mmCIF file of C-alpha atoms (C1' of nucleotides) in Angstrom:
data_model
loop_
_atom_site.group_PDB
_atom_site.id
_atom_site.type_symbol
_atom_site.label_atom_id
_atom_site.label_comp_id
_atom_site.label_asym_id
_atom_site.label_seq_id
_atom_site.Cartn_x
_atom_site.Cartn_y
_atom_site.Cartn_z
ATOM 1 C CA UNK A 808 -16.371 12.100 19.648
ATOM 2 C CA UNK A 809 -13.085 9.880 18.940
ATOM 3 C CA UNK A 810 -13.952 6.746 16.531
ATOM 4 C CA UNK A 811 -11.385 4.161 15.632
ATOM 5 C CA UNK A 812 -11.672 0.695 13.511
ATOM 6 C CA UNK A 813 -9.204 -2.285 14.970
ATOM 7 C CA UNK A 814 -8.935 -5.496 13.016
ATOM 8 C CA UNK A 815 -8.299 -7.567 15.778
ATOM 9 C CA UNK A 816 -7.065 -11.274 14.492
ATOM 10 C CA UNK A 817 -9.844 -13.122 18.044
ATOM 11 C CA UNK A 818 -11.310 -10.592 19.989
ATOM 12 C CA UNK A 819 -10.439 -13.661 22.263
ATOM 13 C CA UNK A 820 -6.756 -13.550 22.155
ATOM 14 C CA UNK A 821 -6.864 -9.719 22.236
ATOM 15 C CA UNK A 822 -9.585 -8.418 24.246
ATOM 16 C CA UNK A 823 -6.663 -7.793 27.300
ATOM 17 C CA UNK A 824 -5.463 -5.517 24.294
ATOM 18 C CA UNK A 825 -8.242 -3.626 23.811
ATOM 19 C CA UNK A 826 -9.854 -3.214 27.030
ATOM 20 C CA UNK A 827 -6.166 -1.503 27.645
ATOM 21 C CA UNK A 828 -6.193 0.228 24.327
ATOM 22 C CA UNK A 829 -9.553 2.064 23.990
ATOM 23 C CA UNK A 830 -8.305 3.476 28.062
ATOM 24 C CA UNK A 831 -5.177 5.120 26.869
ATOM 25 C CA UNK A 832 -6.668 6.018 23.778
ATOM 26 C CA UNK A 833 -9.867 8.009 25.039
ATOM 27 C CA UNK A 834 -11.846 5.964 21.976
ATOM 28 C CA UNK A 835 -15.789 6.694 22.202
ATOM 29 C CA UNK A 836 -16.862 4.364 19.132
ATOM 30 C CA UNK A 837 -14.286 1.449 18.536
ATOM 31 C CA UNK A 838 -14.825 -0.908 15.038
ATOM 32 C CA UNK A 839 -14.065 -4.147 15.340
ATOM 33 C CA UNK A 840 -13.634 -6.938 12.613
ATOM 34 C CA UNK A 841 -12.220 -10.559 13.066
ATOM 35 C CA UNK A 842 -13.620 -11.379 16.133
ATOM 36 C CA UNK A 843 -13.426 -15.163 15.561
ATOM 37 C CA UNK A 844 -15.686 -16.294 18.078
ATOM 38 C CA UNK A 845 -19.461 -17.245 18.021
ATOM 39 C CA UNK A 846 -22.344 -15.139 19.436
ATOM 40 C CA UNK A 847 -22.398 -16.819 22.624
ATOM 41 C CA UNK A 848 -18.519 -16.069 23.553
ATOM 42 C CA UNK A 849 -18.897 -12.611 23.268
ATOM 43 C CA UNK A 850 -17.030 -11.550 25.888
ATOM 44 C CA UNK A 851 -19.863 -8.427 26.844
ATOM 45 C CA UNK A 852 -19.879 -8.407 30.496
ATOM 46 C CA UNK A 853 -15.937 -7.146 30.443
ATOM 47 C CA UNK A 854 -16.640 -4.941 28.015
ATOM 48 C CA UNK A 855 -19.054 -3.183 30.185
ATOM 49 C CA UNK A 856 -16.975 -2.736 33.109
ATOM 50 C CA UNK A 857 -14.974 -1.429 30.936
ATOM 51 C CA UNK A 858 -17.517 1.092 30.224
ATOM 52 C CA UNK A 859 -18.447 -0.138 27.190
ATOM 53 C CA UNK A 860 -21.613 -1.182 25.070
ATOM 54 C CA UNK A 861 -21.422 -3.507 22.616
ATOM 55 C CA UNK A 862 -22.990 -4.544 19.458
ATOM 56 C CA UNK A 863 -21.874 -6.989 17.150
ATOM 57 C CA UNK A 864 -22.550 -9.782 14.916
ATOM 58 C CA UNK A 865 -20.359 -13.467 15.738
ATOM 59 C CA UNK A 866 -19.335 -16.536 13.521
ATOM 60 C CA UNK A 867 -17.758 -19.419 15.101
ATOM 61 C CA UNK A 868 -13.988 -19.343 13.562
ATOM 62 C CA UNK A 869 -13.854 -16.871 11.144
ATOM 63 C CA UNK A 870 -15.303 -13.512 10.126
ATOM 64 C CA UNK A 871 -17.191 -11.268 12.626
ATOM 65 C CA UNK A 872 -17.378 -7.675 12.846
ATOM 66 C CA UNK A 873 -18.427 -5.078 16.045
ATOM 67 C CA UNK A 874 -19.516 -1.570 17.535
ATOM 68 C CA UNK A 875 -18.272 -0.833 20.963
ATOM 69 C CA UNK A 876 -19.774 2.564 22.409
ATOM 70 C CA UNK A 877 -18.959 4.413 25.541
ATOM 71 C CA UNK A 878 -21.519 4.514 28.122
ATOM 72 C CA UNK A 879 -23.457 7.560 28.189
ATOM 73 C CA UNK A 880 -23.345 7.865 24.390
ATOM 74 C CA UNK A 881 -26.973 7.216 22.780
ATOM 75 C CA UNK A 882 -27.675 4.375 21.168
ATOM 76 C CA UNK A 883 -30.582 3.853 17.936
ATOM 77 C CA UNK A 884 -31.133 0.261 19.216
ATOM 78 C CA UNK A 885 -33.638 -0.159 16.292
ATOM 79 C CA UNK A 886 -31.534 1.515 13.989
ATOM 80 C CA UNK A 887 -28.789 -2.108 14.032
ATOM 81 C CA UNK A 888 -28.084 -3.652 10.905
ATOM 82 C CA UNK A 889 -26.192 -6.873 10.615
ATOM 83 C CA UNK A 890 -24.732 -7.810 6.689
ATOM 84 C CA UNK A 891 -25.718 -5.985 3.478
ATOM 85 C CA UNK A 892 -29.406 -5.844 3.569
ATOM 86 C CA UNK A 893 -30.259 -8.204 0.546
ATOM 87 C CA UNK A 894 -27.253 -9.701 0.003
ATOM 88 C CA UNK A 895 -27.557 -13.642 1.594
ATOM 89 C CA UNK A 896 -24.231 -14.508 3.518
ATOM 90 C CA UNK A 897 -23.660 -16.604 5.720
ATOM 91 C CA UNK A 898 -20.038 -14.650 6.419
ATOM 92 C CA UNK A 899 -20.942 -12.068 9.469
ATOM 93 C CA UNK A 900 -18.878 -8.991 7.653
ATOM 94 C CA UNK A 901 -20.606 -6.012 8.753
ATOM 95 C CA UNK A 902 -22.722 -4.619 11.344
ATOM 96 C CA UNK A 903 -23.904 -0.701 11.277
ATOM 97 C CA UNK A 904 -25.393 1.538 14.383
ATOM 98 C CA UNK A 905 -26.619 4.916 14.945
ATOM 99 C CA UNK A 906 -24.506 7.491 17.230
ATOM 100 C CA UNK A 907 -26.780 10.819 17.821
ATOM 101 C CA UNK A 908 -26.879 11.649 14.542
ATOM 102 C CA UNK A 909 -24.094 9.854 13.306
ATOM 103 C CA UNK A 910 -24.621 6.547 11.558
ATOM 104 C CA UNK A 911 -21.579 3.965 11.553
ATOM 105 C CA UNK A 912 -20.306 0.760 10.011
ATOM 106 C CA UNK A 913 -18.174 -1.709 11.076
ATOM 107 C CA UNK A 914 -17.277 -4.349 7.739
ATOM 108 C CA UNK A 915 -14.570 -6.315 7.281
ATOM 109 C CA UNK A 916 -14.171 -6.858 2.861
ATOM 110 C CA UNK A 917 -13.252 -10.591 2.307
ATOM 111 C CA UNK A 918 -9.500 -10.624 1.691
ATOM 112 C CA UNK A 919 -9.926 -12.120 -1.814
ATOM 113 C CA UNK A 920 -6.802 -14.510 -1.791
ATOM 114 C CA UNK A 921 -5.356 -14.005 -5.685
ATOM 115 C CA UNK A 922 -7.094 -12.440 -8.358
ATOM 116 C CA UNK A 923 -8.815 -15.050 -10.917
ATOM 117 C CA UNK A 924 -10.667 -17.437 -7.698
ATOM 118 C CA UNK A 925 -13.422 -18.057 -6.544
ATOM 119 C CA UNK A 926 -13.028 -16.300 -3.445
ATOM 120 C CA UNK A 927 -12.074 -12.715 -4.938
ATOM 121 C CA UNK A 928 -15.032 -13.160 -7.429
ATOM 122 C CA UNK A 929 -16.732 -13.039 -3.729
ATOM 123 C CA UNK A 930 -14.743 -10.203 -2.251
ATOM 124 C CA UNK A 931 -15.734 -8.056 -6.313
ATOM 125 C CA UNK A 932 -19.897 -9.629 -5.292
ATOM 126 C CA UNK A 933 -19.672 -8.624 -1.798
ATOM 127 C CA UNK A 934 -18.454 -5.077 -2.627
ATOM 128 C CA UNK A 935 -20.718 -4.086 -5.649
ATOM 129 C CA UNK A 936 -23.677 -5.221 -2.737
ATOM 130 C CA UNK A 937 -21.691 -3.011 -0.150
ATOM 131 C CA UNK A 938 -21.426 0.448 -2.882
ATOM 132 C CA UNK A 939 -25.176 -0.018 -3.489
ATOM 133 C CA UNK A 940 -26.062 -0.427 -0.352
ATOM 134 C CA UNK A 941 -24.220 2.841 1.210
ATOM 135 C CA UNK A 942 -25.483 4.717 -1.557
ATOM 136 C CA UNK A 943 -28.840 4.702 0.633
ATOM 137 C CA UNK A 944 -27.841 4.299 3.552
ATOM 138 C CA UNK A 945 -25.751 7.944 2.962
ATOM 139 C CA UNK A 946 -29.330 8.929 2.026
ATOM 140 C CA UNK A 947 -30.986 8.293 4.633
ATOM 141 C CA UNK A 948 -27.969 8.955 7.308
ATOM 142 C CA UNK A 949 -26.336 12.278 5.452
ATOM 143 C CA UNK A 950 -23.377 11.828 9.026
ATOM 144 C CA UNK A 951 -22.021 8.057 7.325
ATOM 145 C CA UNK A 952 -19.094 6.339 8.771
ATOM 146 C CA UNK A 953 -17.351 3.460 7.175
ATOM 147 C CA UNK A 954 -14.891 2.100 9.432
ATOM 148 C CA UNK A 955 -13.038 -0.384 8.518
ATOM 149 C CA UNK A 956 -10.470 -3.835 7.661
ATOM 150 C CA UNK A 957 -11.574 -3.116 3.515
ATOM 151 C CA UNK A 958 -8.612 -5.372 2.348
ATOM 152 C CA UNK A 959 -7.357 -3.315 0.006
ATOM 153 C CA UNK A 960 -4.239 -0.695 0.237
ATOM 154 C CA UNK A 961 -5.811 2.426 -2.357
ATOM 155 C CA UNK A 962 -2.584 3.766 -3.718
ATOM 156 C CA UNK A 963 0.802 3.263 -4.370
ATOM 157 C CA UNK A 964 2.237 5.171 -1.366
ATOM 158 C CA UNK A 965 0.149 2.339 1.136
ATOM 159 C CA UNK A 966 2.190 -0.182 -0.334
ATOM 160 C CA UNK A 967 5.282 -0.644 1.434
ATOM 161 C CA UNK A 968 7.209 -2.436 -2.278
ATOM 162 C CA UNK A 969 4.813 -1.570 -4.864
ATOM 163 C CA UNK A 970 7.152 -2.982 -7.864
ATOM 164 C CA UNK A 971 6.797 -6.242 -5.785
ATOM 165 C CA UNK A 972 3.325 -6.117 -4.692
ATOM 166 C CA UNK A 973 2.201 -4.821 -8.666
ATOM 167 C CA UNK A 974 -1.294 -6.903 -9.464
ATOM 168 C CA UNK A 975 -1.257 -8.982 -6.416
ATOM 169 C CA UNK A 976 -4.104 -9.017 -4.381
ATOM 170 C CA UNK A 977 -5.279 -6.309 -1.895
ATOM 171 C CA UNK A 978 -3.983 -3.314 -4.768
ATOM 172 C CA UNK A 979 -4.962 -5.201 -8.154
ATOM 173 C CA UNK A 980 -6.595 -2.748 -10.307
ATOM 174 C CA UNK A 981 -9.819 -4.339 -9.411
ATOM 175 C CA UNK A 982 -9.790 -3.562 -5.941
ATOM 176 C CA UNK A 983 -8.807 -0.988 -6.686
ATOM 177 C CA UNK A 984 -11.560 0.796 -8.748
ATOM 178 C CA UNK A 985 -13.909 -0.570 -6.014
ATOM 179 C CA UNK A 986 -12.636 1.736 -3.634
ATOM 180 C CA UNK A 987 -12.628 4.699 -6.713
ATOM 181 C CA UNK A 988 -16.410 3.718 -6.374
ATOM 182 C CA UNK A 989 -16.860 3.865 -3.227
ATOM 183 C CA UNK A 990 -15.106 7.204 -3.818
ATOM 184 C CA UNK A 991 -16.907 8.618 -6.101
ATOM 185 C CA UNK A 992 -20.231 8.255 -4.088
ATOM 186 C CA UNK A 993 -18.902 11.140 -2.435
ATOM 187 C CA UNK A 994 -16.784 9.075 0.788
ATOM 188 C CA UNK A 995 -13.606 11.129 1.810
ATOM 189 C CA UNK A 996 -10.533 8.966 2.604
ATOM 190 C CA UNK A 997 -10.330 10.513 6.406
ATOM 191 C CA UNK A 998 -6.625 9.884 6.642
ATOM 192 C CA UNK A 999 -5.146 11.467 3.747
ATOM 193 C CA UNK A 1000 -7.175 15.045 4.773
ATOM 194 C CA UNK A 1001 -4.314 15.725 6.555
ATOM 195 C CA UNK A 1002 -0.868 15.477 5.939
ATOM 196 C CA UNK A 1003 0.572 12.043 7.279
ATOM 197 C CA UNK A 1004 4.076 10.190 8.075
ATOM 198 C CA UNK A 1005 5.298 8.814 4.464
ATOM 199 C CA UNK A 1006 4.895 4.838 4.754
ATOM 200 C CA UNK A 1007 2.205 4.810 7.251
ATOM 201 C CA UNK A 1008 0.547 1.290 7.233
ATOM 202 C CA UNK A 1009 -2.373 -0.458 9.749
ATOM 203 C CA UNK A 1010 -1.276 -4.225 8.258
ATOM 204 C CA UNK A 1011 2.125 -5.824 8.554
ATOM 205 C CA UNK A 1012 3.022 -9.690 7.547
ATOM 206 C CA UNK A 1013 3.734 -12.144 11.177
ATOM 207 C CA UNK A 1014 6.266 -13.141 9.395
ATOM 208 C CA UNK A 1015 10.076 -12.082 8.365
ATOM 209 C CA UNK A 1016 9.820 -9.424 10.543
ATOM 210 C CA UNK A 1017 7.900 -7.410 8.640
ATOM 211 C CA UNK A 1018 6.957 -5.105 10.915
ATOM 212 C CA UNK A 1019 10.543 -4.484 12.246
ATOM 213 C CA UNK A 1020 11.350 -3.417 8.300
ATOM 214 C CA UNK A 1021 7.924 -2.122 7.786
ATOM 215 C CA UNK A 1022 7.032 -3.902 5.191
ATOM 216 C CA UNK A 1023 3.352 -3.407 5.619
ATOM 217 C CA UNK A 1024 0.508 -2.129 3.161
ATOM 218 C CA UNK A 1025 -2.154 0.615 4.823
ATOM 219 C CA UNK A 1026 -5.981 -1.623 4.007
ATOM 220 C CA UNK A 1027 -7.719 -0.470 7.323
ATOM 221 C CA UNK A 1028 -9.610 2.686 6.414
ATOM 222 C CA UNK A 1029 -11.876 5.214 7.164
ATOM 223 C CA UNK A 1030 -14.383 6.639 4.818
ATOM 224 C CA UNK A 1031 -17.225 9.828 5.754
ATOM 225 C CA UNK A 1032 -19.589 10.926 3.479
ATOM 226 C CA UNK A 1033 -19.002 15.182 2.778
ATOM 227 C CA UNK A 1034 -21.403 15.745 5.976
ATOM 228 C CA UNK A 1035 -18.668 14.283 8.255
ATOM 229 C CA UNK A 1036 -15.326 14.831 6.838
ATOM 230 C CA UNK A 1037 -15.603 18.298 7.035
ATOM 231 C CA UNK A 1038 -16.091 18.202 10.816
ATOM 232 C CA UNK A 1039 -12.765 15.096 10.979
ATOM 233 C CA UNK A 1040 -10.238 17.571 12.952
ATOM 234 C CA UNK A 1041 -8.181 14.494 13.046
ATOM 235 C CA UNK A 1042 -6.639 10.579 11.794
ATOM 236 C CA UNK A 1043 -4.197 8.749 13.293
ATOM 237 C CA UNK A 1044 -2.887 4.997 12.927
ATOM 238 C CA UNK A 1045 -1.601 3.898 16.496
ATOM 239 C CA UNK A 1046 1.059 2.013 15.905
ATOM 240 C CA UNK A 1047 1.053 0.926 19.512
ATOM 241 C CA UNK A 1048 -0.464 -2.225 19.653
ATOM 242 C CA UNK A 1049 1.568 -3.734 17.524
ATOM 243 C CA UNK A 1050 4.499 -2.983 19.261
ATOM 244 C CA UNK A 1051 2.442 -5.374 22.683
ATOM 245 C CA UNK A 1052 3.212 -8.898 23.260
ATOM 246 C CA UNK A 1053 0.930 -11.710 21.605
ATOM 247 C CA UNK A 1054 -0.066 -8.393 18.926
ATOM 248 C CA UNK A 1055 -3.028 -8.772 15.906
ATOM 249 C CA UNK A 1056 -1.676 -8.174 12.584
ATOM 250 C CA UNK A 1057 -3.206 -5.194 12.260
ATOM 251 C CA UNK A 1058 -2.909 -1.770 13.805
ATOM 252 C CA UNK A 1059 -5.763 0.470 15.024
ATOM 253 C CA UNK A 1060 -7.334 3.625 12.777
ATOM 254 C CA UNK A 1061 -7.919 6.773 14.563
ATOM 255 C CA UNK A 1062 -10.269 9.994 13.982
ATOM 256 C CA UNK A 1063 -12.058 12.649 15.757
ATOM 257 C CA UNK A 1064 -15.042 13.866 14.437
ATOM 258 C CA UNK A 1065 -16.293 17.636 15.744
ATOM 259 C CA UNK A 1066 -19.583 15.863 17.063
ATOM 260 C CA UNK A 1067 -20.971 15.865 20.364
ATOM 261 C CA UNK A 1068 -20.224 13.177 22.566
ATOM 262 C "C1'" DA B 1122 12.300 -20.286 -3.345
ATOM 263 C "C1'" DT B 1123 3.858 -19.927 -2.413
ATOM 264 C "C1'" DG B 1124 8.611 -21.139 2.398
ATOM 265 C "C1'" DG B 1125 7.993 -17.489 6.980
ATOM 266 C "C1'" DC B 1126 3.897 -16.447 11.915
ATOM 267 C "C1'" DT B 1127 -0.600 -17.096 13.940
ATOM 268 C "C1'" DG B 1128 -5.029 -18.026 15.606
ATOM 269 C "C1'" DA B 1129 -8.729 -21.839 15.875
ATOM 270 C "C1'" DT B 1130 -10.182 -26.653 15.352
ATOM 271 C "C1'" DA B 1131 -9.223 -30.406 16.624
ATOM 272 C "C1'" DG B 1132 -6.740 -33.858 20.201
ATOM 273 C "C1'" DG B 1133 -2.895 -33.045 14.479
ATOM 274 C "C1'" DA B 1134 -2.396 -31.441 9.922
ATOM 275 C "C1'" DT B 1135 -5.331 -27.851 7.859
ATOM 276 C "C1'" DC B 1136 -7.767 -24.055 6.315
ATOM 277 C "C1'" DA B 1137 -7.538 -19.443 6.800
ATOM 278 C "C1'" DG B 1138 -5.709 -15.188 6.056
ATOM 279 C "C1'" DA B 1139 -2.933 -10.405 3.435
#
DNA sequence: ATGGCTGATAGGATCAGA
């Protein structure tokens, strides 16, 4: 089973990219972030025609997450969860479902703006709530995969220019400590289980020719629970869609799991 | 140098992203 994550920065604008990439990559389960559309505008019929069923939590203008599942995979409808249980939030940033015996979570972590701001405080609150919920979720579902735009670059090697970024939003010690807390739950950064090219990133600013200069960050991740991590056979960042016309600023990360699909 | 792009909402500038 191939699972992937992609912040598409508007599913309306990127629908054809998603459909083309699904076909090209042969992905079975695609977690999406930043749909930027209300539920009534979700392009379910177009994705169905491409061979995928969709679960999503959208809202107007901002945020919004979804999980696309290839036809034929068994999804347990009764286990779908939208947003973090117990964490009141109008922002739609998390959806979870169960495919076979694999629990899949698609998450759009808050950006945070800058350390010290209200939005940064919200980011830390959200991360705390997510951490506590995931601790329980891992007990319920040993095979747990957390995919998404984390808006955290865990280490300096995930940053094109660590000096310039030192202490900034997305790399600050507080955020990295939160990422480390997820690792302490037992999660494994699937990407780092394998040898990877130097300076592999998943996001590049639209401005200043950042992609051309590879001035990016690795902020989109796939974390796997202890029971699932050993079943992961490869992880790669696929830069191709970032080269397409009118791309998302993020590019997909894909993992091959040794799980029946 | 807080600029530089892009998308959504709106029907022009502003917010938000990272």
